[in-house]
């Protein structure tokens, strides 16, 4: 809840008039508790888990109805196809995990978010501040997530009991991005939370971080490598083809552990098998 009763009080406290966005934020959040504002996370995650993968399902379905290969030619594993019922089953399982684990975890974690200093107050952060913090969050999550993911594969017991669930989809689909064991939900939350804990910012930045990270994970698991995706312009970005190989190899995979970028795999030599395969396919294509 903001400590101002009117916009004039807020402007006086800031020493300047509120921007248009700050006015909107004031009108929406001034009388709402911080806990209520924080719980918007649940709605954001629910919408992304539902809508982002559904776009790929719709695109694939429309392509099949039109009987053309304009979309299918970008499918990474074209021989593997899932019916609508199989995709819905995956979504149903994700929603079950959302209700039992993800949602309650969000409800219970507000005190931690407040403790590290994520604020709902004015002023709102600048675009530069948001961009800088998001970059930090992605870099921290990517590095720590790399080692967590590698641990999930290198420890046989952990893989068999926990991470194997996620690898049930050797040809991943968008809805399979959050398809994990309940314990892995808790483990994956650690790298995602470290960035905001180390460089806390505004709740809006926190929402954007949650949204972008989940959208990125869904794109990475989409099973499609579209040449026009904006992520193609991001240096060292892995993408769908990069992560799809990790799922294709499955239980034996000791490669492509990175969640977003590829620099950790390059530095620690866990991309060599993948790069050799890419080189082999490239040479075969040329000759």
mmCIF file of C-alpha atoms in Angstrom:
data_model
loop_
_atom_site.group_PDB
_atom_site.id
_atom_site.type_symbol
_atom_site.label_atom_id
_atom_site.label_comp_id
_atom_site.label_asym_id
_atom_site.label_seq_id
_atom_site.Cartn_x
_atom_site.Cartn_y
_atom_site.Cartn_z
ATOM 1 C CA UNK A 1 0.000 0.000 0.000
ATOM 2 C CA UNK A 2 1.398 3.402 -0.953
ATOM 3 C CA UNK A 3 1.965 5.895 1.906
ATOM 4 C CA UNK A 4 0.152 8.669 0.012
ATOM 5 C CA UNK A 5 -3.564 9.414 0.010
ATOM 6 C CA UNK A 6 -3.585 11.616 -3.077
ATOM 7 C CA UNK A 7 -1.553 12.178 -6.218
ATOM 8 C CA UNK A 8 -0.667 15.645 -4.924
ATOM 9 C CA UNK A 9 0.879 14.084 -1.804
ATOM 10 C CA UNK A 10 2.851 11.655 -3.945
ATOM 11 C CA UNK A 11 4.076 14.453 -6.209
ATOM 12 C CA UNK A 12 5.122 16.526 -3.206
ATOM 13 C CA UNK A 13 7.047 13.571 -1.748
ATOM 14 C CA UNK A 14 8.858 12.974 -5.048
ATOM 15 C CA UNK A 15 9.464 16.673 -5.657
ATOM 16 C CA UNK A 16 8.010 16.478 -9.149
ATOM 17 C CA UNK A 17 4.766 15.627 -10.954
ATOM 18 C CA UNK A 18 4.035 11.924 -11.446
ATOM 19 C CA UNK A 19 4.548 10.532 -14.918
ATOM 20 C CA UNK A 20 1.596 9.018 -16.766
ATOM 21 C CA UNK A 21 2.718 5.496 -15.801
ATOM 22 C CA UNK A 22 3.255 6.492 -12.189
ATOM 23 C CA UNK A 23 -0.244 7.970 -12.124
ATOM 24 C CA UNK A 24 -1.672 4.700 -13.421
ATOM 25 C CA UNK A 25 0.330 2.782 -10.814
ATOM 26 C CA UNK A 26 -0.880 5.108 -8.066
ATOM 27 C CA UNK A 27 -4.524 4.793 -9.099
ATOM 28 C CA UNK A 28 -4.267 1.009 -9.143
ATOM 29 C CA UNK A 29 -2.064 0.234 -6.157
ATOM 30 C CA UNK A 30 -2.535 3.089 -3.674
ATOM 31 C CA UNK A 31 -5.219 1.345 -1.633
ATOM 32 C CA UNK A 32 -4.086 -2.248 -2.192
ATOM 33 C CA UNK A 33 -1.829 -4.154 0.179
ATOM 34 C CA UNK A 34 1.669 -5.200 -0.873
ATOM 35 C CA UNK A 35 0.605 -8.813 -0.446
ATOM 36 C CA UNK A 36 -2.284 -8.372 -2.874
ATOM 37 C CA UNK A 37 0.035 -6.726 -5.403
ATOM 38 C CA UNK A 38 2.587 -9.511 -5.007
ATOM 39 C CA UNK A 39 -0.042 -12.200 -5.595
ATOM 40 C CA UNK A 40 -0.402 -10.932 -9.160
ATOM 41 C CA UNK A 41 2.547 -13.293 -9.759
ATOM 42 C CA UNK A 42 0.122 -16.201 -9.646
ATOM 43 C CA UNK A 43 -2.039 -14.718 -12.394
ATOM 44 C CA UNK A 44 1.015 -13.873 -14.526
ATOM 45 C CA UNK A 45 2.397 -17.423 -14.302
ATOM 46 C CA UNK A 46 -1.016 -18.964 -14.941
ATOM 47 C CA UNK A 47 -1.584 -16.865 -18.066
ATOM 48 C CA UNK A 48 1.885 -17.590 -19.447
ATOM 49 C CA UNK A 49 1.695 -21.339 -18.749
ATOM 50 C CA UNK A 50 -1.645 -21.356 -20.571
ATOM 51 C CA UNK A 51 -1.382 -18.861 -23.401
ATOM 52 C CA UNK A 52 2.245 -18.958 -24.580
ATOM 53 C CA UNK A 53 2.307 -22.713 -25.400
ATOM 54 C CA UNK A 54 -1.218 -22.467 -26.814
ATOM 55 C CA UNK A 55 0.089 -20.126 -29.525
ATOM 56 C CA UNK A 56 2.388 -22.875 -30.810
ATOM 57 C CA UNK A 57 -0.429 -25.425 -30.631
ATOM 58 C CA UNK A 58 -2.726 -23.096 -32.597
ATOM 59 C CA UNK A 59 -0.052 -22.347 -35.180
ATOM 60 C CA UNK A 60 0.646 -26.037 -35.667
ATOM 61 C CA UNK A 61 -3.059 -26.886 -35.872
ATOM 62 C CA UNK A 62 -3.802 -24.171 -38.452
ATOM 63 C CA UNK A 63 -0.830 -25.327 -40.488
ATOM 64 C CA UNK A 64 -2.156 -28.899 -40.542
ATOM 65 C CA UNK A 65 -5.628 -27.716 -41.550
ATOM 66 C CA UNK A 66 -4.157 -25.721 -44.418
ATOM 67 C CA UNK A 67 -2.180 -28.812 -45.457
ATOM 68 C CA UNK A 68 1.077 -26.958 -46.001
ATOM 69 C CA UNK A 69 4.587 -27.271 -44.646
ATOM 70 C CA UNK A 70 5.315 -23.581 -44.099
ATOM 71 C CA UNK A 71 5.317 -24.163 -40.365
ATOM 72 C CA UNK A 72 6.233 -27.839 -40.236
ATOM 73 C CA UNK A 73 9.519 -27.245 -42.065
ATOM 74 C CA UNK A 74 10.742 -25.426 -38.962
ATOM 75 C CA UNK A 75 9.869 -28.303 -36.645
ATOM 76 C CA UNK A 76 13.094 -29.659 -35.144
ATOM 77 C CA UNK A 77 11.915 -33.266 -34.813
ATOM 78 C CA UNK A 78 9.320 -33.495 -37.615
ATOM 79 C CA UNK A 79 8.710 -37.223 -37.219
ATOM 80 C CA UNK A 80 7.450 -36.799 -33.655
ATOM 81 C CA UNK A 81 3.871 -35.579 -33.457
ATOM 82 C CA UNK A 82 1.557 -35.130 -30.495
ATOM 83 C CA UNK A 83 -2.214 -35.130 -30.738
ATOM 84 C CA UNK A 84 -4.300 -32.359 -29.222
ATOM 85 C CA UNK A 85 -5.363 -34.740 -26.462
ATOM 86 C CA UNK A 86 -1.714 -35.515 -25.615
ATOM 87 C CA UNK A 87 -0.905 -31.817 -25.466
ATOM 88 C CA UNK A 88 -3.923 -31.163 -23.283
ATOM 89 C CA UNK A 89 -2.833 -33.995 -20.988
ATOM 90 C CA UNK A 90 0.535 -32.291 -20.558
ATOM 91 C CA UNK A 91 -1.191 -28.977 -19.817
ATOM 92 C CA UNK A 92 -3.498 -30.695 -17.327
ATOM 93 C CA UNK A 93 -0.506 -32.139 -15.484
ATOM 94 C CA UNK A 94 1.182 -28.733 -15.466
ATOM 95 C CA UNK A 95 -1.962 -27.161 -14.009
ATOM 96 C CA UNK A 96 -2.115 -29.836 -11.330
ATOM 97 C CA UNK A 97 1.441 -28.973 -10.342
ATOM 98 C CA UNK A 98 0.535 -25.290 -10.491
ATOM 99 C CA UNK A 99 -2.349 -25.779 -8.046
ATOM 100 C CA UNK A 100 -0.458 -28.075 -5.682
ATOM 101 C CA UNK A 101 3.016 -26.497 -5.684
ATOM 102 C CA UNK A 102 3.564 -23.333 -7.759
ATOM 103 C CA UNK A 103 0.537 -21.388 -6.539
ATOM 104 C CA UNK A 104 0.991 -22.164 -2.828
ATOM 105 C CA UNK A 105 4.709 -21.404 -3.123
ATOM 106 C CA UNK A 106 3.884 -17.958 -4.489
ATOM 107 C CA UNK A 107 1.364 -17.333 -1.725
ATOM 108 C CA UNK A 108 3.905 -18.236 0.956
ATOM 109 C CA UNK A 109 6.934 -16.432 -0.455
ATOM 110 C CA UNK A 110 5.816 -12.822 -0.067
ATOM 111 C CA UNK A 111 7.754 -12.353 3.176
ATOM 112 C CA UNK A 112 10.969 -13.430 1.414
ATOM 113 C CA UNK A 113 10.351 -11.020 -1.456
ATOM 114 C CA UNK A 114 9.657 -8.190 0.971
ATOM 115 C CA UNK A 115 12.723 -9.067 3.052
ATOM 116 C CA UNK A 116 15.143 -8.784 0.118
ATOM 117 C CA UNK A 117 13.806 -5.326 -0.730
ATOM 118 C CA UNK A 118 11.528 -5.658 -3.749
ATOM 119 C CA UNK A 119 9.305 -2.606 -3.507
ATOM 120 C CA UNK A 120 5.899 -1.486 -4.741
ATOM 121 C CA UNK A 121 6.449 2.194 -3.956
ATOM 122 C CA UNK A 122 7.032 5.252 -6.107
ATOM 123 C CA UNK A 123 8.985 6.307 -8.083
ATOM 124 C CA UNK A 124 8.770 3.701 -10.816
ATOM 125 C CA UNK A 125 12.105 2.507 -12.234
ATOM 126 C CA UNK A 126 13.376 3.907 -15.512
ATOM 127 C CA UNK A 127 13.556 1.738 -18.613
ATOM 128 C CA UNK A 128 17.340 1.696 -18.290
ATOM 129 C CA UNK A 129 17.157 0.489 -14.702
ATOM 130 C CA UNK A 130 14.675 -2.240 -15.642
ATOM 131 C CA UNK A 131 16.804 -3.395 -18.588
ATOM 132 C CA UNK A 132 19.993 -3.483 -16.484
ATOM 133 C CA UNK A 133 18.357 -5.473 -13.693
ATOM 134 C CA UNK A 134 16.750 -7.935 -16.105
ATOM 135 C CA UNK A 135 20.134 -8.530 -17.733
ATOM 136 C CA UNK A 136 21.656 -9.209 -14.297
ATOM 137 C CA UNK A 137 18.803 -11.578 -13.442
ATOM 138 C CA UNK A 138 19.239 -13.525 -16.673
ATOM 139 C CA UNK A 139 23.004 -13.817 -16.239
ATOM 140 C CA UNK A 140 22.758 -14.983 -12.615
ATOM 141 C CA UNK A 141 19.949 -17.415 -13.355
ATOM 142 C CA UNK A 142 21.771 -18.780 -16.371
ATOM 143 C CA UNK A 143 25.027 -19.437 -14.515
ATOM 144 C CA UNK A 144 23.507 -20.964 -11.388
ATOM 145 C CA UNK A 145 20.866 -22.765 -13.435
ATOM 146 C CA UNK A 146 23.598 -24.360 -15.536
ATOM 147 C CA UNK A 147 25.188 -25.976 -12.483
ATOM 148 C CA UNK A 148 21.848 -27.023 -11.029
ATOM 149 C CA UNK A 149 20.820 -28.610 -14.315
ATOM 150 C CA UNK A 150 24.173 -30.347 -14.606
ATOM 151 C CA UNK A 151 23.766 -31.697 -11.063
ATOM 152 C CA UNK A 152 20.308 -33.033 -11.938
ATOM 153 C CA UNK A 153 21.931 -35.110 -14.689
ATOM 154 C CA UNK A 154 25.199 -36.085 -13.027
ATOM 155 C CA UNK A 155 23.599 -37.428 -9.862
ATOM 156 C CA UNK A 156 21.926 -40.679 -10.892
ATOM 157 C CA UNK A 157 19.528 -40.834 -7.940
ATOM 158 C CA UNK A 158 18.393 -37.220 -8.414
ATOM 159 C CA UNK A 159 17.893 -37.758 -12.128
ATOM 160 C CA UNK A 160 15.885 -40.956 -11.704
ATOM 161 C CA UNK A 161 13.704 -39.635 -8.879
ATOM 162 C CA UNK A 162 13.244 -36.019 -9.959
ATOM 163 C CA UNK A 163 14.592 -34.771 -13.286
ATOM 164 C CA UNK A 164 13.483 -37.765 -15.349
ATOM 165 C CA UNK A 165 9.922 -36.411 -15.227
ATOM 166 C CA UNK A 166 10.922 -33.407 -17.331
ATOM 167 C CA UNK A 167 12.704 -35.672 -19.813
ATOM 168 C CA UNK A 168 9.611 -37.748 -20.516
ATOM 169 C CA UNK A 169 9.321 -35.471 -23.555
ATOM 170 C CA UNK A 170 12.288 -36.345 -25.736
ATOM 171 C CA UNK A 171 10.754 -34.068 -28.355
ATOM 172 C CA UNK A 172 9.714 -31.112 -26.193
ATOM 173 C CA UNK A 173 6.579 -29.023 -26.677
ATOM 174 C CA UNK A 174 5.739 -25.641 -25.182
ATOM 175 C CA UNK A 175 3.560 -27.045 -22.422
ATOM 176 C CA UNK A 176 6.434 -29.324 -21.355
ATOM 177 C CA UNK A 177 8.612 -26.385 -20.265
ATOM 178 C CA UNK A 178 7.032 -26.270 -16.778
ATOM 179 C CA UNK A 179 6.337 -30.024 -16.793
ATOM 180 C CA UNK A 180 8.576 -31.057 -13.904
ATOM 181 C CA UNK A 181 8.589 -32.959 -10.635
ATOM 182 C CA UNK A 182 7.314 -31.009 -7.629
ATOM 183 C CA UNK A 183 10.752 -31.064 -6.031
ATOM 184 C CA UNK A 184 12.281 -29.594 -9.181
ATOM 185 C CA UNK A 185 9.858 -26.663 -8.959
ATOM 186 C CA UNK A 186 11.506 -25.814 -5.637
ATOM 187 C CA UNK A 187 15.031 -26.365 -6.963
ATOM 188 C CA UNK A 188 14.466 -24.308 -10.121
ATOM 189 C CA UNK A 189 13.168 -21.462 -8.009
ATOM 190 C CA UNK A 190 16.592 -20.959 -6.438
ATOM 191 C CA UNK A 191 18.427 -19.648 -9.560
ATOM 192 C CA UNK A 192 15.363 -17.607 -10.534
ATOM 193 C CA UNK A 193 15.226 -15.936 -7.110
ATOM 194 C CA UNK A 194 18.950 -15.236 -6.727
ATOM 195 C CA UNK A 195 19.007 -12.355 -9.212
ATOM 196 C CA UNK A 196 16.216 -10.352 -7.575
ATOM 197 C CA UNK A 197 17.745 -11.163 -4.167
ATOM 198 C CA UNK A 198 21.149 -9.787 -5.215
ATOM 199 C CA UNK A 199 19.831 -6.760 -7.119
ATOM 200 C CA UNK A 200 16.324 -6.060 -5.795
ATOM 201 C CA UNK A 201 14.169 -3.640 -7.712
ATOM 202 C CA UNK A 202 10.552 -2.722 -8.224
ATOM 203 C CA UNK A 203 7.702 -5.224 -8.291
ATOM 204 C CA UNK A 204 7.099 -4.347 -11.955
ATOM 205 C CA UNK A 205 10.652 -5.445 -12.772
ATOM 206 C CA UNK A 206 10.047 -8.626 -10.796
ATOM 207 C CA UNK A 207 6.873 -9.322 -12.792
ATOM 208 C CA UNK A 208 8.708 -8.731 -16.066
ATOM 209 C CA UNK A 209 11.473 -11.094 -14.949
ATOM 210 C CA UNK A 210 9.006 -13.866 -14.141
ATOM 211 C CA UNK A 211 7.150 -13.348 -17.416
ATOM 212 C CA UNK A 212 10.210 -13.170 -19.682
ATOM 213 C CA UNK A 213 11.923 -16.143 -18.048
ATOM 214 C CA UNK A 214 8.867 -18.351 -18.458
ATOM 215 C CA UNK A 215 8.243 -17.193 -22.031
ATOM 216 C CA UNK A 216 11.886 -17.908 -22.865
ATOM 217 C CA UNK A 217 11.608 -21.406 -21.388
ATOM 218 C CA UNK A 218 8.458 -22.105 -23.395
ATOM 219 C CA UNK A 219 10.094 -20.908 -26.614
ATOM 220 C CA UNK A 220 13.131 -23.084 -25.877
ATOM 221 C CA UNK A 221 10.849 -26.112 -25.438
ATOM 222 C CA UNK A 222 8.537 -25.270 -28.339
ATOM 223 C CA UNK A 223 10.040 -27.808 -30.735
ATOM 224 C CA UNK A 224 10.256 -25.156 -33.470
ATOM 225 C CA UNK A 225 13.255 -23.160 -34.647
ATOM 226 C CA UNK A 226 11.758 -20.157 -36.431
ATOM 227 C CA UNK A 227 14.276 -17.937 -38.246
ATOM 228 C CA UNK A 228 12.285 -14.773 -37.548
ATOM 229 C CA UNK A 229 12.208 -15.039 -33.758
ATOM 230 C CA UNK A 230 13.716 -11.908 -32.105
ATOM 231 C CA UNK A 231 15.888 -14.086 -29.855
ATOM 232 C CA UNK A 232 18.028 -14.896 -32.910
ATOM 233 C CA UNK A 233 19.587 -11.449 -32.415
ATOM 234 C CA UNK A 234 20.650 -12.116 -28.804
ATOM 235 C CA UNK A 235 24.389 -12.980 -28.523
ATOM 236 C CA UNK A 236 25.152 -16.444 -27.120
ATOM 237 C CA UNK A 237 21.460 -17.317 -26.923
ATOM 238 C CA UNK A 238 20.758 -21.056 -27.053
ATOM 239 C CA UNK A 239 17.221 -21.334 -28.314
ATOM 240 C CA UNK A 240 14.952 -24.199 -29.243
ATOM 241 C CA UNK A 241 17.342 -26.173 -31.458
ATOM 242 C CA UNK A 242 20.071 -26.029 -28.824
ATOM 243 C CA UNK A 243 17.867 -27.287 -26.003
ATOM 244 C CA UNK A 244 15.939 -29.706 -28.193
ATOM 245 C CA UNK A 245 19.146 -31.725 -28.637
ATOM 246 C CA UNK A 246 19.417 -32.028 -24.858
ATOM 247 C CA UNK A 247 15.935 -33.573 -24.716
ATOM 248 C CA UNK A 248 16.530 -35.750 -27.778
ATOM 249 C CA UNK A 249 19.519 -37.428 -26.140
ATOM 250 C CA UNK A 250 17.564 -37.772 -22.904
ATOM 251 C CA UNK A 251 18.907 -39.818 -20.030
ATOM 252 C CA UNK A 252 22.394 -40.028 -21.553
ATOM 253 C CA UNK A 253 22.620 -36.286 -22.142
ATOM 254 C CA UNK A 254 25.751 -34.646 -20.756
ATOM 255 C CA UNK A 255 25.508 -31.688 -23.105
ATOM 256 C CA UNK A 256 23.683 -28.365 -23.517
ATOM 257 C CA UNK A 257 22.815 -27.762 -19.867
ATOM 258 C CA UNK A 258 22.440 -23.990 -20.262
ATOM 259 C CA UNK A 259 18.965 -22.606 -19.711
ATOM 260 C CA UNK A 260 19.281 -19.386 -21.739
ATOM 261 C CA UNK A 261 22.777 -18.638 -23.055
ATOM 262 C CA UNK A 262 25.524 -20.968 -24.279
ATOM 263 C CA UNK A 263 28.670 -19.507 -22.716
ATOM 264 C CA UNK A 264 28.711 -21.882 -19.719
ATOM 265 C CA UNK A 265 28.505 -24.946 -21.958
ATOM 266 C CA UNK A 266 31.346 -23.502 -24.053
ATOM 267 C CA UNK A 267 33.558 -22.597 -21.070
ATOM 268 C CA UNK A 268 33.107 -25.953 -19.325
ATOM 269 C CA UNK A 269 33.179 -28.050 -22.491
ATOM 270 C CA UNK A 270 29.654 -29.461 -22.281
ATOM 271 C CA UNK A 271 28.712 -28.449 -25.806
ATOM 272 C CA UNK A 272 31.412 -30.387 -27.703
ATOM 273 C CA UNK A 273 29.222 -33.311 -28.746
ATOM 274 C CA UNK A 274 26.506 -30.953 -29.984
ATOM 275 C CA UNK A 275 28.984 -28.788 -31.916
ATOM 276 C CA UNK A 276 30.540 -31.883 -33.503
ATOM 277 C CA UNK A 277 27.083 -32.989 -34.633
ATOM 278 C CA UNK A 278 26.333 -29.538 -36.062
ATOM 279 C CA UNK A 279 29.660 -29.551 -37.914
ATOM 280 C CA UNK A 280 29.012 -33.046 -39.259
ATOM 281 C CA UNK A 281 25.552 -32.104 -40.533
ATOM 282 C CA UNK A 282 26.926 -28.917 -42.099
ATOM 283 C CA UNK A 283 29.679 -30.773 -43.952
ATOM 284 C CA UNK A 284 27.201 -33.430 -45.063
ATOM 285 C CA UNK A 285 24.899 -30.699 -46.377
ATOM 286 C CA UNK A 286 27.735 -29.108 -48.368
ATOM 287 C CA UNK A 287 28.814 -32.344 -49.993
#
